Short mmCIF file of C-alpha atoms in Angstrom, two decimals:
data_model
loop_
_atom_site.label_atom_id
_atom_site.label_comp_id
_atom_site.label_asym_id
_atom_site.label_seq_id
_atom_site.Cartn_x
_atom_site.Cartn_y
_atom_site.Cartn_z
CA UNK D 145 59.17 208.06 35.00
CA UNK D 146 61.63 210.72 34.78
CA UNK D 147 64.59 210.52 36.72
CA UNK D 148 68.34 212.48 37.12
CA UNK D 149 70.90 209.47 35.94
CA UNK D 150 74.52 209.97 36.47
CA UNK D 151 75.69 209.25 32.78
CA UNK D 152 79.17 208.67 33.97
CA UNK D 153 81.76 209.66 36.88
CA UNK D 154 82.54 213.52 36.30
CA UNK D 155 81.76 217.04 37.17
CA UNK D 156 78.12 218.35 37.52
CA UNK D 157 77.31 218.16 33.69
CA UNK D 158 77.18 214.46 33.85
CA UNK D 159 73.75 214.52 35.41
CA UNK D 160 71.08 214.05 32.94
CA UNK D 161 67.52 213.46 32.70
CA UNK D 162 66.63 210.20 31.86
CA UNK D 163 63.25 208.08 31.68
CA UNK D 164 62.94 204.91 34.02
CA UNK D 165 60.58 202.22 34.90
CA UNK D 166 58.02 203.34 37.54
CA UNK D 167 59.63 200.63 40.51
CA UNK D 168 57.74 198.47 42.01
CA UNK D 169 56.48 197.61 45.88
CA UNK D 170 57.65 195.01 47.62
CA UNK D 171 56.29 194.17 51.38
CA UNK D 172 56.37 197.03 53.82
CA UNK D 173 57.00 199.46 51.11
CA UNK D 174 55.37 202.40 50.06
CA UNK D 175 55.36 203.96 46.38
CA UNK D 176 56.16 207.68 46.56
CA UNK D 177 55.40 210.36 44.10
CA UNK D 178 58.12 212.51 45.03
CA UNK D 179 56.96 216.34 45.08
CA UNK D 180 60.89 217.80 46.32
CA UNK D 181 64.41 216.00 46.82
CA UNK D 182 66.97 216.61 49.11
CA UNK D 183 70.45 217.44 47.84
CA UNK D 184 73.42 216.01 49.74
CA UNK D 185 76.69 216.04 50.05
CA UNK D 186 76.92 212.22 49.55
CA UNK D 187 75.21 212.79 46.17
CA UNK D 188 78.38 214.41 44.69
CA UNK D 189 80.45 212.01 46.18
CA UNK D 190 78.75 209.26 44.03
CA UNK D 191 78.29 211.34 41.25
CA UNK D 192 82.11 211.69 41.16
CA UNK D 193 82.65 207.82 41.74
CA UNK D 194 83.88 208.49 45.15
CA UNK D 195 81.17 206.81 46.91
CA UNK D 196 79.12 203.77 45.22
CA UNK D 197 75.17 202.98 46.01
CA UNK D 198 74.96 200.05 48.70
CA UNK D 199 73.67 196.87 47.41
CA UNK D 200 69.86 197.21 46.50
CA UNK D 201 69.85 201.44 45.51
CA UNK D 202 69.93 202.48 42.27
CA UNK D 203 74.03 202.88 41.12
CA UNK D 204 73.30 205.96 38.70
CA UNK D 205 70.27 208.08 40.53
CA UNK D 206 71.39 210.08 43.93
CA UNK D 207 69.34 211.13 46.59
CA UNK D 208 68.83 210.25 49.76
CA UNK D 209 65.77 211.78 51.00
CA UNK D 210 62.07 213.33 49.34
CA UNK D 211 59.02 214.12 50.20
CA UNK D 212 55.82 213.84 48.45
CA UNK D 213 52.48 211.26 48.41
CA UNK D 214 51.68 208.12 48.87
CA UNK D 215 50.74 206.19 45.50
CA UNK D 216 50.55 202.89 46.27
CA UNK D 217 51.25 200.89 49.78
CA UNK D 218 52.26 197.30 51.28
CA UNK D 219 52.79 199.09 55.17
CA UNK D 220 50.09 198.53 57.55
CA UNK D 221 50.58 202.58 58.97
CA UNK D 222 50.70 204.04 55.27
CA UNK D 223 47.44 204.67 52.87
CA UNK D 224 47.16 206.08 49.65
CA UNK D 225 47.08 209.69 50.21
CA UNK D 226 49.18 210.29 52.66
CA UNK D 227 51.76 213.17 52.85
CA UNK D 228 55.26 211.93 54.29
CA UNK D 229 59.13 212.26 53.85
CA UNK D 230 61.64 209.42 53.51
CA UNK D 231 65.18 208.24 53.81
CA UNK D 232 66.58 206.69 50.87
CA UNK D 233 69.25 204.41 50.24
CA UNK D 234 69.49 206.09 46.53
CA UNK D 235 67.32 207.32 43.71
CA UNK D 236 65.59 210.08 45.38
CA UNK D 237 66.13 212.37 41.90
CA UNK D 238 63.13 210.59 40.35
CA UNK D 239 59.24 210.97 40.11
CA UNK D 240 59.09 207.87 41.77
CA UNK D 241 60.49 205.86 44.47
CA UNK D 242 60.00 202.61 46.39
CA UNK D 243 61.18 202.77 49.97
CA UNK D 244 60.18 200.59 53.36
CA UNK D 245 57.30 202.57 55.09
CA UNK D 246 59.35 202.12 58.66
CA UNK D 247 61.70 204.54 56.93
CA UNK D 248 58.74 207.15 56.19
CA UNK D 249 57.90 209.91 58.76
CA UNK D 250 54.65 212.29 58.14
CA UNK D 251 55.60 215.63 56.94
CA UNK D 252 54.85 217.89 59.83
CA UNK D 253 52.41 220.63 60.71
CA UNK D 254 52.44 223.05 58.70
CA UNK D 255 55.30 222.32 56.70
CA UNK D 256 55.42 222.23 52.81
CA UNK D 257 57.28 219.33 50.53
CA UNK D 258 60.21 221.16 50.25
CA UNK D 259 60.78 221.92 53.69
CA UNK D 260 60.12 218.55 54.48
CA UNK D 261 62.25 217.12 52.09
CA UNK D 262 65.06 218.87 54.03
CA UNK D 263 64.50 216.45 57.15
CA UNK D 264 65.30 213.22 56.46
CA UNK D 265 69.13 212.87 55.62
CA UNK D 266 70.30 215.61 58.00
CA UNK D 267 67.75 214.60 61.06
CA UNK D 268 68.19 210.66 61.00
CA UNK D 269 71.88 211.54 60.37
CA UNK D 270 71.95 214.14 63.63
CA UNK D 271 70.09 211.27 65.76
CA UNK D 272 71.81 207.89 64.99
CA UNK D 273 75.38 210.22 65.96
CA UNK D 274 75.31 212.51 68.39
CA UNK D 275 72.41 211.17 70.33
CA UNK D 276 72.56 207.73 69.79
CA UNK D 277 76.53 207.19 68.98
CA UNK D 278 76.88 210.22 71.18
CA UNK D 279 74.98 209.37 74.08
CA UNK D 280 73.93 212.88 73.94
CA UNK D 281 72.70 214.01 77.31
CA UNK D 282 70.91 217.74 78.24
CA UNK D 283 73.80 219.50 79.96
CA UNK D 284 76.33 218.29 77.27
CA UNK D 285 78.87 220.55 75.18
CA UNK D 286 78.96 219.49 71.84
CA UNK D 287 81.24 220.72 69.29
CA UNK D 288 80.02 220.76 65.59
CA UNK D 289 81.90 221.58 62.78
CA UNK D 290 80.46 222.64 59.40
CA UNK D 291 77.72 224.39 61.65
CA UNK D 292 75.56 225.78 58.27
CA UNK D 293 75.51 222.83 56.53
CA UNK D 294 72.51 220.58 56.35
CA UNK D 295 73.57 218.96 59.17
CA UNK D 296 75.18 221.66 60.75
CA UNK D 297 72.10 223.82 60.61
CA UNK D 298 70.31 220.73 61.94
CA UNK D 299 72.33 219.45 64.54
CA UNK D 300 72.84 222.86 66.43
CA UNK D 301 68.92 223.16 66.64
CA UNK D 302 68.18 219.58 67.72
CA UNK D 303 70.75 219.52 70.81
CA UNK D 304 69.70 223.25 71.47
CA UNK D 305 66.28 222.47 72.13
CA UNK D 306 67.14 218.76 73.88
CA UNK D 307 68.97 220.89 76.72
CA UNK D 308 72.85 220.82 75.22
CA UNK D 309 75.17 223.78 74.61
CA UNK D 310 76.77 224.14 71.01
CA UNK D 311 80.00 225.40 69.60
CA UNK D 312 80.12 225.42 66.13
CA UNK D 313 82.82 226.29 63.10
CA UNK D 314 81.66 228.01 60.12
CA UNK D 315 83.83 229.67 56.95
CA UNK D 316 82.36 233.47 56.84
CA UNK D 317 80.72 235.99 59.31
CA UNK D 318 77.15 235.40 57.16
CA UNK D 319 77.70 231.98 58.51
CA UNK D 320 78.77 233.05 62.03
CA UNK D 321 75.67 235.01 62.55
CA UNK D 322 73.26 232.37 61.19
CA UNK D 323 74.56 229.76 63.37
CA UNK D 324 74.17 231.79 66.10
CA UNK D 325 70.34 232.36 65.60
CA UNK D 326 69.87 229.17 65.61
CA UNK D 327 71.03 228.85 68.93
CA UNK D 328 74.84 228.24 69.02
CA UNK D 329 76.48 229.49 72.18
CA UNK D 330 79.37 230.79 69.37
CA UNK D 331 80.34 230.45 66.32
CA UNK D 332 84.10 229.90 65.07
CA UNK D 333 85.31 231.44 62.02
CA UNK D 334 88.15 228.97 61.18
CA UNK D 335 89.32 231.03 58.78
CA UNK D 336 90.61 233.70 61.04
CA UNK D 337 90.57 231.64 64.65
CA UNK D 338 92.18 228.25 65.70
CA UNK D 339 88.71 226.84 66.99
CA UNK D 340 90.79 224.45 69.32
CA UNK D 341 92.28 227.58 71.28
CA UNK D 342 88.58 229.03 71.02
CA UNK D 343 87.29 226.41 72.57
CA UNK D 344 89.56 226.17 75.41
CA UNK D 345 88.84 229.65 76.44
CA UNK D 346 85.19 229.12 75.83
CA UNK D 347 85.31 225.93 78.18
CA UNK D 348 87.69 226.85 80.75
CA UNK D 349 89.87 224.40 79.13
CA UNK D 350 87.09 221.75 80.12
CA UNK D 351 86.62 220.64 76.78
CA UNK D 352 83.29 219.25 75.39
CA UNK D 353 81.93 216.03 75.42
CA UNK D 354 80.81 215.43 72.31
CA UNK D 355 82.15 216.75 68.60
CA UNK D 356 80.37 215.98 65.45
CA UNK D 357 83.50 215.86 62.45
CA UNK D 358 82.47 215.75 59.13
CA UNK D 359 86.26 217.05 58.15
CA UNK D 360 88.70 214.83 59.35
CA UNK D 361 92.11 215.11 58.48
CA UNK D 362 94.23 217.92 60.88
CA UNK D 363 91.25 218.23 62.65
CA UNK D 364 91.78 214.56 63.99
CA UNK D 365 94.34 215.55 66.51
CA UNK D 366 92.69 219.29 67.40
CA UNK D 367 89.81 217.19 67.91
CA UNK D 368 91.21 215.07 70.87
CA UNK D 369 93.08 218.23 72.63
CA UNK D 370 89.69 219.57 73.46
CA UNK D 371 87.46 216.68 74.21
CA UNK D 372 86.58 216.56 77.97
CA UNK D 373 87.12 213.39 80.25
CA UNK D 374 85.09 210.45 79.03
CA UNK D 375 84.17 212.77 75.38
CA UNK D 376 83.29 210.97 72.30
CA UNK D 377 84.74 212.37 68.47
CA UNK D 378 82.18 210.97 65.82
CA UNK D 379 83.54 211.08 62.44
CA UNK D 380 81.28 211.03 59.36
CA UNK D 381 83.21 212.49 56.68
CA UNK D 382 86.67 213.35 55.91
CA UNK D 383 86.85 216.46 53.81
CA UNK D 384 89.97 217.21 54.30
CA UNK D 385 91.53 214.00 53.80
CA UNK D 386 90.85 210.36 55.90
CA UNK D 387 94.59 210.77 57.55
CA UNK D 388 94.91 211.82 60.55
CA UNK D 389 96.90 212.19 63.80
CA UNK D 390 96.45 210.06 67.40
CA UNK D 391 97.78 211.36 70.09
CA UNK D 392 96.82 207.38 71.90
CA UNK D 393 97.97 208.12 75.23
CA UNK D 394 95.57 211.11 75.64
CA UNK D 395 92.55 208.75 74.57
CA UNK D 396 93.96 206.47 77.28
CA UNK D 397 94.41 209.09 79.78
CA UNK D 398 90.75 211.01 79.16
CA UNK D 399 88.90 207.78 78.63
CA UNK D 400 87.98 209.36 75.52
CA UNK D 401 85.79 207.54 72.16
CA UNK D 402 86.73 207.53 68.81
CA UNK D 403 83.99 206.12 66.10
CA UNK D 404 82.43 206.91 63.15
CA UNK D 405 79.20 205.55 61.06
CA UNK D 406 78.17 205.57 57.57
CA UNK D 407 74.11 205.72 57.52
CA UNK D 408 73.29 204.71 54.14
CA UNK D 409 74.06 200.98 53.87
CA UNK D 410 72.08 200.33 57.14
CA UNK D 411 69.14 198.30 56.77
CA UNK D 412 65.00 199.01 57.42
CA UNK D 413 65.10 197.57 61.01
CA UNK D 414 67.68 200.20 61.57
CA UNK D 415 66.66 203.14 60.02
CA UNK D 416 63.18 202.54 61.37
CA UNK D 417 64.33 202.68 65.03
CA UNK D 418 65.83 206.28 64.59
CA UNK D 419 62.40 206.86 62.89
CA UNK D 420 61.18 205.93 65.82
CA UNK D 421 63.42 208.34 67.95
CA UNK D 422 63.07 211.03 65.42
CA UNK D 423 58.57 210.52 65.59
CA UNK D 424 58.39 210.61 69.18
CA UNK D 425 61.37 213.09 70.64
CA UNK D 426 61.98 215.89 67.53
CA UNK D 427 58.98 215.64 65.14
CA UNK D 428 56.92 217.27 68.28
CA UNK D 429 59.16 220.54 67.42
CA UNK D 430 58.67 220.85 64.40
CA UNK D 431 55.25 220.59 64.60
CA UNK D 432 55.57 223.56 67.23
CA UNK D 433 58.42 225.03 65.05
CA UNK D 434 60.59 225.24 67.87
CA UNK D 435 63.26 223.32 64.94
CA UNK D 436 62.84 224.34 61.35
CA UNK D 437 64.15 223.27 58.31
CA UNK D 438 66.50 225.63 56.82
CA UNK D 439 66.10 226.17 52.77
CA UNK D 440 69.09 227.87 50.60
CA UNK D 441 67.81 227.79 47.39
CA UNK D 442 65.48 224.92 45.22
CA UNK D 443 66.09 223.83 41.34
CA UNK D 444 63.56 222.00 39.38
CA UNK D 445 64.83 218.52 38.85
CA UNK D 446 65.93 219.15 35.28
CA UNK D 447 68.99 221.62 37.17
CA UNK D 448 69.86 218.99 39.28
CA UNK D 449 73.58 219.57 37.91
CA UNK D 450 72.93 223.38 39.31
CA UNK D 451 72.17 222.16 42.39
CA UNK D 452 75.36 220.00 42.50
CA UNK D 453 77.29 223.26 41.53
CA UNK D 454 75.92 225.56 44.01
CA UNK D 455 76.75 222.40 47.17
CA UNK D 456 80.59 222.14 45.82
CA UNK D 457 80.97 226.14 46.14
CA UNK D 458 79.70 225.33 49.95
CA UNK D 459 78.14 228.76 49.75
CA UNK D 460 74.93 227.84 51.06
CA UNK D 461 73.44 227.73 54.55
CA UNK D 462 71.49 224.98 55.06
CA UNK D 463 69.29 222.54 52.07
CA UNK D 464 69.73 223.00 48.59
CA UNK D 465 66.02 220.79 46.90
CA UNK D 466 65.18 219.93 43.45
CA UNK D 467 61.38 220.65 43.04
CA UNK D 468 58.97 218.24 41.11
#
């Protein structure tokens, strides 16, 4: 099969296309032919040899999600046929991949394989945070940064339509407005406001009760200053360096949470209880497209190193997917 193999830690140019072994099934798995890829920001990371594959993914082919058919099947709910999307430990830039069918969703109503190739990264990433890590709640103010990201894009529509209110920072007024139509409450331009004094007047100093960091760094103590009583900060990147400042006696004071989680190296049994989640309280909206996915731009897998390009610029709003 043809695959994208990182030929060694560098820049985008070190992706290649390479040819592979069709993998194998083991029980509970499914065989995908993979019609569209995700691109992530976790792909560049291990392209760069910032961020290795956990134990059992391919080392040298990223991706994390696809979307495609059926080929062959050990899962009791999957047949050959069927349409679905999956999360992926690794090796999503291939014709083929092996992944447990708990970790399989069906693509929804309507949607094609490169819209639904957007899903799973961002939406089991979304769920397993703010509304598991979170205890996400309707009524809640959540702060997310990076608000036209994958994630971004995805996170302000899920706790939108689950009854929260969303704040969001964003790097351009393009951005500002998009984040907005999909249902922020406002956007921040941090290039031109301090979002913590933003958010202060936009909460009557209240704060919010949940933000979603994938910065880290200065934002670490900005953070804290504007988390309400009993508010959680989940951290799942660091962008802008893993440093950063505790002010301790304000998380004592405010009751407040500080955690993070890295998705990837999880196992089946957890990945297929957000699946779970994800089936029974968000696929419903896409299927009535009260969520969509949100496509920048698609490469055929051969310009997977475009792809990489175009996510380091961070010009896009919302996916970047390689086509099949």
């Amino acid at each position: 099969m043809k695959v994208i193999a990182i030929t060694q830690p560098g820049e985008a140019e070190v992706l290649k296309v390479n040819e592979r072994p069709t993998p194998g099934i083991a029980a509970s798995e499914v065989l995908i032919n993979v019609k569209a890829a995700g691109v992530n920001r976790p792909d560049v990371m291990q392209r760069q040899g910032k961020y290795p594959a956990p134990d059992g993914a391919p080392e040298d082919i990223p991706g994390l999600e696809v979307a495609g058919v059926v080929e062959e099947s050990n899962h009791d709910r999957w047949k050959i046929g069927d349409k679905v999307c999956a999360l992926l430990a690794g090796g999503g830039y291939a014709e083929y991949v092996a992944v447990s069918g708990d970790q399989c969703l069906p693509i929804p109503e309507g949607l094609s394989y490169i819209e639904a190739a957007a899903l799973p990264e961002t939406f089991f990433t979304v769920w397993t945070n703010i509304f598991d890590l979170g205890q996400f709640k309707a009524g809640d103010k959540v702060l997310i940064h990076g608000g036209t990201s994958g994630i971004g894009v995805a996170a302000i529509q899920m706790v939108t339509a689950l009854g929260g209110t969303v704040f969001t920072t964003v790097g351009n007024e393009d951005k500002q407005a998009m984040a907005e139509k999909l249902g922020a409450e406002k956007a921040i331009n941090y290039k031109t406001h301090d979002f913590e004094e933003e958010i202060k007047t936009l909460t009557s100093k209240q704060g919010v009760n949940i933000i979603l960091d994938m910065i880290g760094g200065e934002y670490t103590s900005k953070n804290i200053n504007i988390l309400s009583t009993d508010g959680k900060l989940i951290i799942i990147n660091a962008m802008n360096g893993r440093m950063g400042e505790v002010d301790l006696l304000k998380v004592m004071s405010r009751r407040l949470t500080i955690t993070g989680s890295t998705l990837r190296p999880r196992d089946s049994q957890f990945k297929g209880k957000i699946r779970a989640h994800l089936e029974e309280k968000v696929w419903p909206l896409l299927d009535n497209k009260t969520i969509s996915p949100i496509i920048y731009d698609e490469f055929p897998l051969e310009q997977a190193a475009d792809a990489h390009k175009l996510m380091e610029s961070s010009k896009h709003i919302g996916k970047i997917i390689l086509t099949l």
